[in-house]
Coordinates of C-alpha atoms in Angstrom, one line a residue:
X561 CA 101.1 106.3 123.5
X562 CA 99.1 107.4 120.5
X563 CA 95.6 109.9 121.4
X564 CA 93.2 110.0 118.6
X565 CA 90.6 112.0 118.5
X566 CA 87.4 112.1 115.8
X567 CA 85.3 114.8 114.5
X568 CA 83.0 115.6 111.9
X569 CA 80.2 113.5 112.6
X570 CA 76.6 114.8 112.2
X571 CA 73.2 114.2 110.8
X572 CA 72.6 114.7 106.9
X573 CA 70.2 113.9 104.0
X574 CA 70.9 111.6 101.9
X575 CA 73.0 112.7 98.9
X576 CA 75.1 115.0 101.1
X577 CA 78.6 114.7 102.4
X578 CA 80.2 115.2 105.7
X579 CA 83.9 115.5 106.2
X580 CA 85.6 113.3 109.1
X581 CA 89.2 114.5 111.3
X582 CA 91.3 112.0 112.9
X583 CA 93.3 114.1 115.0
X584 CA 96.8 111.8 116.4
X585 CA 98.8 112.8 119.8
X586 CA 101.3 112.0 121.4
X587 CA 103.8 109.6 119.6
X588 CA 103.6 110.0 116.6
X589 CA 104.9 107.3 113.8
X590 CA 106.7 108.1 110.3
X591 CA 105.5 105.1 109.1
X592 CA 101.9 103.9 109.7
X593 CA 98.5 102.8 109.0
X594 CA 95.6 104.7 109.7
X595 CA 92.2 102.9 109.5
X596 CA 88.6 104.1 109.2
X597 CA 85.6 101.9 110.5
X598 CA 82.3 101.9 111.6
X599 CA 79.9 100.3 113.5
X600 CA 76.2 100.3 112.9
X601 CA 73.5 99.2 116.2
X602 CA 73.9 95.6 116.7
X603 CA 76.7 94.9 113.8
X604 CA 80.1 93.7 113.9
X605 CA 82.7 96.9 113.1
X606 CA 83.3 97.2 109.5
X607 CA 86.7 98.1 107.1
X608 CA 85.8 101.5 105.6
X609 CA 89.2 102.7 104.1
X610 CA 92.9 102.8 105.2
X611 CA 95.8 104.8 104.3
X612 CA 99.1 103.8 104.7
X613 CA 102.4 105.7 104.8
X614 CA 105.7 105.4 104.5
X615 CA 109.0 107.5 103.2
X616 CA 108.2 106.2 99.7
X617 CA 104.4 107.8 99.9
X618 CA 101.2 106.7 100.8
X619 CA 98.9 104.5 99.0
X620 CA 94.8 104.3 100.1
X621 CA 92.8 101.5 100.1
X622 CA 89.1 101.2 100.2
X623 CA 86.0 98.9 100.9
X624 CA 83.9 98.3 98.2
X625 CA 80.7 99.6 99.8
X626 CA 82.4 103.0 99.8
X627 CA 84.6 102.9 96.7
X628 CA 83.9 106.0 94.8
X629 CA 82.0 108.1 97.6
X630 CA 84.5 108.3 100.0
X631 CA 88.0 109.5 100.0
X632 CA 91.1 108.9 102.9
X633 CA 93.6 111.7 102.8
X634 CA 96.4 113.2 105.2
X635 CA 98.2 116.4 106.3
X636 CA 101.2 115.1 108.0
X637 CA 102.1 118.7 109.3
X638 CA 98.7 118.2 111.3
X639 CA 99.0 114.8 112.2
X640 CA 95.7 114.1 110.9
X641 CA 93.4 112.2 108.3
X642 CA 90.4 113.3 106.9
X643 CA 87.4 110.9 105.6
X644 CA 85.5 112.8 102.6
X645 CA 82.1 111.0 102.3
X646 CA 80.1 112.1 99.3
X647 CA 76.5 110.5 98.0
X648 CA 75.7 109.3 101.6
X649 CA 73.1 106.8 102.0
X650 CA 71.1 106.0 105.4
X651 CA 73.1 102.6 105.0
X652 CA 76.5 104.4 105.6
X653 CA 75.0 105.4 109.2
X654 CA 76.8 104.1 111.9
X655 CA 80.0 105.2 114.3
X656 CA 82.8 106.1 112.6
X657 CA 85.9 105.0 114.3
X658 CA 89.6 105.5 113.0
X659 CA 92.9 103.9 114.1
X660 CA 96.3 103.6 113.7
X661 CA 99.3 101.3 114.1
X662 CA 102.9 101.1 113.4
X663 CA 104.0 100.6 109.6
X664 CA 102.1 99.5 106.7
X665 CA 99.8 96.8 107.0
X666 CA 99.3 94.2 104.3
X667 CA 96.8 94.0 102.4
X668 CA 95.2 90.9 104.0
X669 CA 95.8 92.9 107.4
X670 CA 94.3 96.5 107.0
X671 CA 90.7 95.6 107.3
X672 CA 91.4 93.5 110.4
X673 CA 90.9 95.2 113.5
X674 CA 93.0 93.7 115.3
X675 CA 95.8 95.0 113.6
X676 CA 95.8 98.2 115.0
X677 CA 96.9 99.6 117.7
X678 CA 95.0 102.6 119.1
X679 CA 91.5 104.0 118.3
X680 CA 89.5 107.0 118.6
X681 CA 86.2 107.4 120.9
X682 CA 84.0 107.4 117.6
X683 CA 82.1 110.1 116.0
X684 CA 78.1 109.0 115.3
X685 CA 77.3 110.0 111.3
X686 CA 73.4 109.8 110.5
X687 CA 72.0 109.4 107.3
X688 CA 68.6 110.5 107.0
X689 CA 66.3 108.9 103.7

């Protein structure tokens, strides 16, 4: 069993930046996928970015809605990933969710949630205009 636990959420203007922490417990994999999404009131959950690892690297991946504000990153030592979200705007408000599975998803696979494995409780992130 893997535990995941989020962090990092909060309220901010727009134009600022908060900093999200997956933390992972447990069993840990050397080769995965973590995912971040998020889920505005009354929307489906939506792809935000993904990182995948493996013993050749990692490689990050991106929606296009957040392409160039946000950044996915690791520390392996810590068994967690961080979500660096800069320029918010009220649309990016939602809960943030990550998860995680078992080796690296394809691409046609890492925005599907249903490809992973285990999530986190969610962390609520407020944008205010």
């Amino acid at each position: 069993q893997v535990h995941l636990v989020e962090s990092g959420g909060g309220l901010v203007q727009a134009g600022g930046s908060l900093r999200l922490a997956c933390a992972a417990s447990g069993h840990t994999f050397g080769t995965y996928t973590v995912g971040w999404f998020r889920q505005a009131p009354g929307k489906e959950r939506d792809f935000v970015a993904a990182l995948s690892w493996s013993w050749n690297g990692g490689n990050t991946y991106y929606a296009d809605s957040v392409k160039g504000r946000f950044t996915i990153s690791r520390d392996n030592a810590k068994n967690t990933v961080y979500l660096q979200m800069n320029s918010l705007k009220p649309e990016d408000t939602a809960v943030y969710y990550c998860a995680t599975t078992q080796g690296v998803l394809a691409a046609v696979s890492r925005a599907q949630t249903e490809k992973y494995n285990y999530w986190g409780q969610g962390t609520q992130v407020t944008v205010s205009s």
